[in-house]
Short mmCIF file of C-alpha atoms in Angstrom, two decimals:
data_model
loop_
_atom_site.label_atom_id
_atom_site.label_comp_id
_atom_site.label_asym_id
_atom_site.label_seq_id
_atom_site.Cartn_x
_atom_site.Cartn_y
_atom_site.Cartn_z
CA UNK A 1 -20.46 -0.22 -18.09
CA UNK A 2 -23.07 2.88 -19.03
CA UNK A 3 -24.06 5.74 -16.48
CA UNK A 4 -27.89 4.57 -16.55
CA UNK A 5 -26.77 0.44 -15.72
CA UNK A 6 -24.60 1.54 -12.61
CA UNK A 7 -27.30 4.34 -11.49
CA UNK A 8 -29.43 1.92 -11.53
CA UNK A 9 -27.36 -1.00 -9.13
CA UNK A 10 -26.34 2.30 -6.97
CA UNK A 11 -30.36 3.29 -6.40
CA UNK A 12 -31.35 -0.27 -5.52
CA UNK A 13 -28.68 -0.73 -3.12
CA UNK A 14 -29.69 2.49 -2.06
CA UNK A 15 -33.47 1.21 -1.20
CA UNK A 16 -32.39 -1.58 0.71
CA UNK A 17 -29.46 -0.06 2.73
CA UNK A 18 -30.47 3.90 3.17
CA UNK A 19 -29.50 3.83 6.57
CA UNK A 20 -25.80 2.00 6.10
CA UNK A 21 -22.57 3.21 7.82
CA UNK A 22 -19.44 2.13 9.15
CA UNK A 23 -20.35 -0.59 12.28
CA UNK A 24 -17.31 -0.35 13.78
CA UNK A 25 -18.17 1.64 17.09
CA UNK A 26 -15.41 4.86 18.02
CA UNK A 27 -16.42 8.07 19.33
CA UNK A 28 -13.06 9.68 17.32
CA UNK A 29 -9.87 9.23 14.59
CA UNK A 30 -8.07 7.48 16.88
CA UNK A 31 -10.27 5.03 17.86
CA UNK A 32 -11.12 4.55 14.45
CA UNK A 33 -7.70 3.53 13.29
CA UNK A 34 -6.62 1.22 16.53
CA UNK A 35 -10.49 -0.84 15.32
CA UNK A 36 -9.73 -0.48 11.31
CA UNK A 37 -6.86 -2.13 12.49
CA UNK A 38 -7.55 -4.48 14.76
CA UNK A 39 -10.59 -5.49 12.00
CA UNK A 40 -8.63 -7.10 8.99
CA UNK A 41 -9.38 -10.87 9.03
CA UNK A 42 -12.25 -10.12 12.23
CA UNK A 43 -15.72 -9.29 11.92
CA UNK A 44 -16.84 -5.62 13.69
CA UNK A 45 -19.17 -7.78 16.17
CA UNK A 46 -16.34 -9.33 17.67
CA UNK A 47 -14.17 -6.05 17.15
CA UNK A 48 -16.48 -4.02 19.11
CA UNK A 49 -16.76 -6.14 21.91
CA UNK A 50 -13.01 -6.15 22.37
CA UNK A 51 -13.09 -2.07 21.91
CA UNK A 52 -15.63 -2.18 24.36
CA UNK A 53 -13.26 -2.25 27.91
CA UNK A 54 -10.35 -1.82 25.89
CA UNK A 55 -11.47 1.97 24.93
CA UNK A 56 -12.26 2.72 28.51
CA UNK A 57 -7.99 1.81 29.08
CA UNK A 58 -6.94 2.83 26.42
CA UNK A 59 -7.46 6.76 25.65
CA UNK A 60 -4.56 7.99 24.26
CA UNK A 61 -1.61 7.22 22.05
CA UNK A 62 0.52 7.20 25.20
CA UNK A 63 -1.78 4.79 27.67
CA UNK A 64 -1.25 2.23 24.71
CA UNK A 65 3.19 2.61 25.04
CA UNK A 66 3.01 2.84 28.46
CA UNK A 67 1.63 -1.19 28.94
CA UNK A 68 4.20 -4.17 28.12
CA UNK A 69 3.97 -5.22 24.83
CA UNK A 70 2.02 -8.22 26.62
CA UNK A 71 -0.51 -6.45 28.80
CA UNK A 72 -1.78 -5.30 25.74
CA UNK A 73 -2.01 -8.65 23.43
CA UNK A 74 -3.86 -9.89 26.61
CA UNK A 75 -6.40 -7.46 26.14
CA UNK A 76 -7.16 -7.74 22.36
CA UNK A 77 -6.25 -11.51 22.84
CA UNK A 78 -10.00 -12.47 21.07
CA UNK A 79 -9.11 -10.87 18.16
CA UNK A 80 -7.58 -12.78 15.47
CA UNK A 81 -3.02 -12.20 14.63
CA UNK A 82 -2.93 -9.76 17.68
CA UNK A 83 -0.13 -10.38 18.56
CA UNK A 84 1.08 -8.48 15.11
CA UNK A 85 -1.45 -5.84 16.14
CA UNK A 86 -0.79 -5.07 19.68
CA UNK A 87 2.88 -4.40 18.40
CA UNK A 88 1.81 -2.85 15.35
CA UNK A 89 -0.66 -0.55 17.39
CA UNK A 90 1.86 -0.29 19.85
CA UNK A 91 4.39 1.33 17.12
CA UNK A 92 1.78 3.16 15.94
CA UNK A 93 0.77 4.98 18.41
CA UNK A 94 5.10 6.07 19.76
CA UNK A 95 5.03 7.72 15.30
CA UNK A 96 1.69 9.56 16.47
CA UNK A 97 3.95 11.03 19.37
CA UNK A 98 7.24 11.86 17.89
CA UNK A 99 5.74 12.53 14.02
CA UNK A 100 1.92 14.03 15.31
CA UNK A 101 1.80 15.37 18.50
CA UNK A 102 -0.28 11.96 19.59
CA UNK A 103 -2.97 13.40 16.67
CA UNK A 104 -4.08 10.89 14.04
CA UNK A 105 -2.62 12.55 10.59
CA UNK A 106 -5.77 13.87 8.15
CA UNK A 107 -3.57 12.80 4.26
CA UNK A 108 -3.72 10.03 2.98
CA UNK A 109 -0.36 9.59 2.02
CA UNK A 110 0.94 9.91 6.14
CA UNK A 111 -1.91 7.30 7.21
CA UNK A 112 -0.56 4.34 4.91
CA UNK A 113 3.14 5.17 6.59
CA UNK A 114 1.99 3.90 9.92
CA UNK A 115 2.58 0.54 11.43
CA UNK A 116 -0.75 -1.64 10.24
CA UNK A 117 -1.77 0.78 8.41
CA UNK A 118 -2.99 -0.81 5.08
CA UNK A 119 -4.35 1.44 2.15
CA UNK A 120 -7.42 0.29 2.65
CA UNK A 121 -7.49 1.88 6.60
CA UNK A 122 -6.46 5.18 5.01
CA UNK A 123 -9.10 5.17 2.86
CA UNK A 124 -11.88 3.91 6.12
CA UNK A 125 -9.87 6.71 8.60
CA UNK A 126 -9.70 9.73 5.99
CA UNK A 127 -13.63 9.02 4.86
CA UNK A 128 -15.66 9.06 7.84
CA UNK A 129 -13.03 10.21 10.72
CA UNK A 130 -12.40 13.66 7.95
CA UNK A 131 -15.05 13.88 5.41
CA UNK A 132 -12.78 13.40 2.48
CA UNK A 133 -14.71 11.36 -0.25
CA UNK A 134 -13.18 7.37 -1.16
CA UNK A 135 -13.81 3.35 -1.99
CA UNK A 136 -12.54 1.21 0.84
CA UNK A 137 -12.76 -2.17 -0.63
CA UNK A 138 -12.78 -4.78 1.68
CA UNK A 139 -14.03 -8.98 0.76
CA UNK A 140 -17.78 -7.81 0.85
CA UNK A 141 -16.97 -4.66 -1.70
CA UNK A 142 -15.16 -6.49 -3.33
CA UNK A 143 -16.54 -9.76 -3.99
CA UNK A 144 -20.08 -7.20 -4.80
CA UNK A 145 -17.85 -5.09 -7.38
CA UNK A 146 -16.88 -7.96 -9.36
CA UNK A 147 -20.25 -9.82 -9.31
CA UNK A 148 -22.57 -7.02 -10.78
CA UNK A 149 -20.02 -6.14 -13.14
CA UNK A 150 -18.59 -3.04 -12.25
CA UNK A 151 -14.99 -4.49 -11.86
CA UNK A 152 -13.13 -7.54 -13.98
CA UNK A 153 -12.81 -11.46 -11.52
CA UNK A 154 -9.05 -11.09 -11.98
CA UNK A 155 -8.87 -7.09 -11.80
CA UNK A 156 -6.49 -6.59 -8.19
CA UNK A 157 -7.97 -4.98 -4.92
CA UNK A 158 -6.69 -1.34 -5.86
CA UNK A 159 -7.80 -1.82 -9.95
CA UNK A 160 -11.50 -2.90 -7.82
CA UNK A 161 -10.87 0.65 -6.15
CA UNK A 162 -10.07 2.62 -9.15
CA UNK A 163 -13.06 1.52 -11.30
CA UNK A 164 -15.14 1.83 -8.61
CA UNK A 165 -13.79 5.28 -7.81
CA UNK A 166 -14.92 5.64 -12.27
CA UNK A 167 -18.08 4.60 -12.27
CA UNK A 168 -18.92 6.49 -8.86
CA UNK A 169 -19.91 10.30 -8.58
CA UNK A 170 -17.01 11.48 -6.45
CA UNK A 171 -19.75 12.60 -3.30
CA UNK A 172 -21.49 9.03 -2.93
CA UNK A 173 -17.88 7.15 -2.54
CA UNK A 174 -17.83 7.02 1.37
CA UNK A 175 -21.55 6.69 1.22
CA UNK A 176 -21.48 3.35 -1.41
CA UNK A 177 -18.73 1.68 0.37
CA UNK A 178 -20.66 1.29 3.36
CA UNK A 179 -23.83 0.35 0.84
CA UNK A 180 -21.29 -1.67 -0.43
CA UNK A 181 -20.67 -3.25 2.13
CA UNK A 182 -24.22 -4.05 4.09
CA UNK A 183 -25.01 -5.69 0.66
CA UNK A 184 -22.67 -7.73 0.68
CA UNK A 185 -22.96 -8.96 4.14
CA UNK A 186 -26.47 -9.33 5.00
CA UNK A 187 -27.14 -9.91 1.08
CA UNK A 188 -25.55 -10.57 -0.96
CA UNK A 189 -23.18 -12.59 0.67
CA UNK A 190 -20.47 -15.11 -0.08
CA UNK A 191 -22.06 -18.34 0.40
CA UNK A 192 -25.81 -18.82 0.15
CA UNK A 193 -26.86 -15.62 -1.28
CA UNK A 194 -30.48 -14.22 -1.49
CA UNK A 195 -30.23 -14.04 -5.80
CA UNK A 196 -33.47 -15.70 -6.19
CA UNK A 197 -34.45 -12.81 -4.00
CA UNK A 198 -32.16 -9.90 -6.07
CA UNK A 199 -33.05 -6.81 -7.31
CA UNK A 200 -29.68 -7.45 -9.02
CA UNK A 201 -30.84 -10.55 -10.37
CA UNK A 202 -30.78 -9.22 -13.65
CA UNK A 203 -27.03 -7.71 -13.84
CA UNK A 204 -25.94 -10.09 -11.22
CA UNK A 205 -23.71 -12.76 -13.51
CA UNK A 206 -22.73 -14.51 -10.66
CA UNK A 207 -26.50 -14.62 -9.61
CA UNK A 208 -27.48 -15.74 -12.96
CA UNK A 209 -24.94 -18.72 -12.56
CA UNK A 210 -26.68 -19.67 -9.39
CA UNK A 211 -30.46 -19.17 -10.05
CA UNK A 212 -29.49 -21.72 -13.32
CA UNK A 213 -27.24 -23.88 -11.44
CA UNK A 214 -29.95 -24.48 -9.12
CA UNK A 215 -33.08 -25.03 -11.08
CA UNK A 216 -30.48 -27.99 -12.88
CA UNK A 217 -30.06 -29.35 -9.73
CA UNK A 218 -33.62 -28.98 -8.54
CA UNK A 219 -34.73 -30.68 -12.14
CA UNK A 220 -31.85 -33.72 -11.91
CA UNK A 221 -33.42 -34.22 -8.58
CA UNK A 222 -37.38 -34.66 -9.67
CA UNK A 223 -36.50 -36.77 -12.87
CA UNK A 224 -35.91 -40.07 -10.39
CA UNK A 225 -39.86 -38.90 -8.37
CA UNK A 226 -41.27 -38.35 -12.25
CA UNK A 227 -40.33 -41.91 -13.69
CA UNK A 228 -41.37 -43.12 -10.27
CA UNK A 229 -44.67 -41.46 -10.90
CA UNK A 230 -45.13 -42.70 -14.20
CA UNK A 231 -45.19 -46.14 -13.97
CA UNK A 232 -47.52 -46.43 -10.64
CA UNK A 233 -49.87 -44.92 -13.40
CA UNK A 234 -49.48 -47.41 -16.03
CA UNK A 235 -49.48 -50.05 -13.79
CA UNK A 236 -52.61 -48.71 -12.83
#
């Protein structure tokens, strides 16, 4: 895709969501790491409801490993996969204490070695907590990138990330990540995207396909009615 086409997409999405930001509530890098870990296969809204009490009870890595695993599981029970996530949190906190003085490391290659922290989580943490440009590819970013031809339909998550990093100026990586998420979460949804209102319909292959299908379907739906009116007209 040409530079001008990418610029058009970025600017248009920017106009729609100029204030896009991380919607996971947190006050420091440690809380953000816990929140992102909990957000896997779970909505940010649900995570925020859980962390509202969780972050009052647990302030440091030591707090998390000072309670029985079953107690932590109970505190995050509303989160999907809560048992595995509770185990990851305690193991992660133990490593932070043993290897990093209780602090979340700033290096991406160190973050991805922590239990429950994958590439996406590490990208979110380094970009939002430490100001390092990064593009975290979640389901929204992946879907939007593929629909707008910023990536290929069959590209892996890592391939999508690399193509976005190549297409988007580095100083815009973090902001673009947030804007793509907002665009996918509130506009270009997985189900019922707002194609008919989308200012990027002209460059969206998925949108064009959906609108064409919708037009054909409407035409078919109107045929019986048209025939009925024609018959009435003939009968006088």
